[in-house]
Short mmCIF file of C-alpha atoms in Angstrom, two decimals:
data_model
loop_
_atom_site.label_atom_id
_atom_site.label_comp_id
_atom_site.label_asym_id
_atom_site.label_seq_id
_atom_site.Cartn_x
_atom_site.Cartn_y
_atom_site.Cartn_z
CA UNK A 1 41.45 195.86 124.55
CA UNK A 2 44.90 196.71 126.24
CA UNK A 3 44.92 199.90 124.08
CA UNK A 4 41.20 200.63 125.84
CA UNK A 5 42.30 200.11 129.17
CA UNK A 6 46.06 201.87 128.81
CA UNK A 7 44.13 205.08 127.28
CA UNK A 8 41.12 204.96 129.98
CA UNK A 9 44.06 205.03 132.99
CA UNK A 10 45.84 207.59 131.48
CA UNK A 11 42.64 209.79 130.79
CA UNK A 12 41.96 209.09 134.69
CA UNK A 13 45.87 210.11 135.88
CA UNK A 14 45.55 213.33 133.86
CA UNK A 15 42.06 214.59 134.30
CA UNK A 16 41.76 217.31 136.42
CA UNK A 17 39.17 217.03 139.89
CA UNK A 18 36.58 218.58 137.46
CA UNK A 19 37.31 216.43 134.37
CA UNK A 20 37.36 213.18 137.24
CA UNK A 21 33.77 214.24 138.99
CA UNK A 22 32.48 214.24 135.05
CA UNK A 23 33.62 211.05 134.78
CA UNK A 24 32.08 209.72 137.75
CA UNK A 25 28.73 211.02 136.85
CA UNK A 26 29.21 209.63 133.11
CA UNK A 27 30.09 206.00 134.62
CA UNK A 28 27.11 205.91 136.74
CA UNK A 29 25.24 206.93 133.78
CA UNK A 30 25.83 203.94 131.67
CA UNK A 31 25.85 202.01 134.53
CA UNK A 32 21.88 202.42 135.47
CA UNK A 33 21.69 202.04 131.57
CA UNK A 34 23.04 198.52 132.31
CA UNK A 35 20.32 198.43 135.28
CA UNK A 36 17.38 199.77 133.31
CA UNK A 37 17.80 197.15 130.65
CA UNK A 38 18.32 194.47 132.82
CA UNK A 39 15.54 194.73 134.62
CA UNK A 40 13.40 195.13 131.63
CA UNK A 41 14.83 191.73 130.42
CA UNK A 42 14.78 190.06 133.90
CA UNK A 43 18.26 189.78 134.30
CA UNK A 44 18.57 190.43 138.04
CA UNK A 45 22.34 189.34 138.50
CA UNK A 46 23.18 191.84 135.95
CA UNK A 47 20.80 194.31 137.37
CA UNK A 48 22.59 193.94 141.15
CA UNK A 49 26.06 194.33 139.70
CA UNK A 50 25.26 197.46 137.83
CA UNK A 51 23.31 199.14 140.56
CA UNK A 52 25.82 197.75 142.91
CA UNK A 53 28.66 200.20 140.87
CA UNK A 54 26.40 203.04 140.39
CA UNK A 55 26.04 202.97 144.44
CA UNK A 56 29.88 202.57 144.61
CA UNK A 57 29.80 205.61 142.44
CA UNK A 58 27.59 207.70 144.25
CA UNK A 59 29.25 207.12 147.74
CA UNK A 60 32.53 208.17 145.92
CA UNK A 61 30.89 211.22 145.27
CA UNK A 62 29.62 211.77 149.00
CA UNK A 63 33.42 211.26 150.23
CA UNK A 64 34.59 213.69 148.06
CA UNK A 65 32.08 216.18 148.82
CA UNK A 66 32.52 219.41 150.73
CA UNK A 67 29.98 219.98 152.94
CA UNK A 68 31.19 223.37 155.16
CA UNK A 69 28.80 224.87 152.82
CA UNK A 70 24.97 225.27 152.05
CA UNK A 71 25.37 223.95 148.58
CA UNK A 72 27.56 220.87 149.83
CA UNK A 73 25.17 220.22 152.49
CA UNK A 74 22.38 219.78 149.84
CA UNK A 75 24.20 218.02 147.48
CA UNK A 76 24.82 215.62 150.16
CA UNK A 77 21.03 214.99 150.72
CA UNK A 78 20.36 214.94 147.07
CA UNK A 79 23.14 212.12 146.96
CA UNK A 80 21.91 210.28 149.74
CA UNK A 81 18.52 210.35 148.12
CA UNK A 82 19.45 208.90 145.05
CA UNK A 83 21.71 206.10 147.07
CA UNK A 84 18.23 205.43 148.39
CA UNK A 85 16.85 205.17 145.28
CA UNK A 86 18.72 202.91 144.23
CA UNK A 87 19.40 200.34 147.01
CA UNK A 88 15.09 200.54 146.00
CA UNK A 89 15.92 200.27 142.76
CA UNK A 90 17.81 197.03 143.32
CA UNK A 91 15.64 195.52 146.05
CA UNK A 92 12.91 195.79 144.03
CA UNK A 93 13.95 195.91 140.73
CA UNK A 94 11.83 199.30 140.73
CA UNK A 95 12.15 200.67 137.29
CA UNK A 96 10.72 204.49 138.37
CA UNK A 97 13.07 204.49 141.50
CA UNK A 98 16.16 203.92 138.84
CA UNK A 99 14.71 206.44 136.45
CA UNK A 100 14.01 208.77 139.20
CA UNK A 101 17.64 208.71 140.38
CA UNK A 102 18.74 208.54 136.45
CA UNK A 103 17.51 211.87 136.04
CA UNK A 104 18.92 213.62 139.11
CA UNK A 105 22.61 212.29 137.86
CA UNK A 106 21.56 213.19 134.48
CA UNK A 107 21.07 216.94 135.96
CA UNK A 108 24.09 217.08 137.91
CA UNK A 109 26.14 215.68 135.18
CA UNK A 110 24.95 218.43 132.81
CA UNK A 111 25.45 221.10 134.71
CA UNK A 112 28.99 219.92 135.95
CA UNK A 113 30.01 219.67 132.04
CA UNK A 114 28.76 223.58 132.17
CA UNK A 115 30.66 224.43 134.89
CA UNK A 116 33.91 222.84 133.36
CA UNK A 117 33.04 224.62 130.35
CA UNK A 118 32.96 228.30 132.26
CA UNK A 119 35.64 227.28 134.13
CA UNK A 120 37.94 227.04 130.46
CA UNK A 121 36.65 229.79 129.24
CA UNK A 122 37.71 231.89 132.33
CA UNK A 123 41.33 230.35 132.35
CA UNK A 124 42.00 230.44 128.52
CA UNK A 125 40.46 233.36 128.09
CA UNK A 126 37.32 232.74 126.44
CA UNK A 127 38.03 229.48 124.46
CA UNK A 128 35.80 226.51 125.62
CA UNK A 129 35.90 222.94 123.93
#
C-alpha cells in the first residue's frame, strides 16, 4: 500500500497542469461512482463523504480556472452547475442530479484527454500515447 501511495505522489509531482486537471476530473469520476452506489444501497455516510470530495474537486477546478475569457467564463457556470448538482445530489440523495452532473464531468474529462492528446502530438511532432 506504501508502494500505491509513493507512486500516486510522484505521478502528482510530475504531471504536467494538463496531466493534473485529468486527474482531477478522473478522481471525481470514481468518486460519484462511490456516490451512485451508495445511494443505491442506502449508505448515506458513504454517500456524503464521496459527494463531499467530488465537491472538493470541483471547487479545485473553479480556483484554477481562468475566467478573462468567454470559454472560462462558461466553464465556470457549467462548474457551478454541477457543484449544485451535487450539494442536490447529497441533500437528497437524488440519483438523476448525480448522474446529471456525472455526465457533464464525464464530457469534460473526455475532451481534456483529447486536448492532451493534440497537445503531444503538436510538441513531439505527431506521436500521441
Amino acid at each position: 500500500m506504501l508502494k500505491q501511495a509513493a507512486y500516486k505522489q510522484q505521478s502528482v509531482q510530475t504531471a504536467s497542469p494538463g496531466e493534473l486537471t485529468l486527474m482531477l476530473y478522473n478522481g471525481c469520476l470514481k468518486q460519484l461512482r462511490v456516490a451512485e452506489n451508495a445511494i443505491k444501497e442506502s449508505h448515506f455516510q458513504q454517500k456524503n463523504e464521496a459527494l463531499t470530495k467530488a465537491e472538493a474537486i470541483i471547487k479545485e477546478l473553479m480556483i484554477t480556472l481562468k475566467t478573462d475569457t468567454e470559454v472560462g467564463e462558461n466553464m465556470m457556470r457549467m462548474y457551478e452547475y454541477i457543484h449544485y448538482q451535487l450539494i442536490e445530489a447529497n441533500i437528497k440523495s437524488d440519483l438523476t442530479a448525480l448522474q446529471e452532473a456525472q455526465g457533464y464531468v464525464v464530457e469534460f474529462r473526455d475532451t481534456w484527454k483529447e486536448v492532451i492528446k493534440l497537445d503531444r502530438q503538436n510538441r513531439f511532432g505527431g506521436v500521441a500515447t
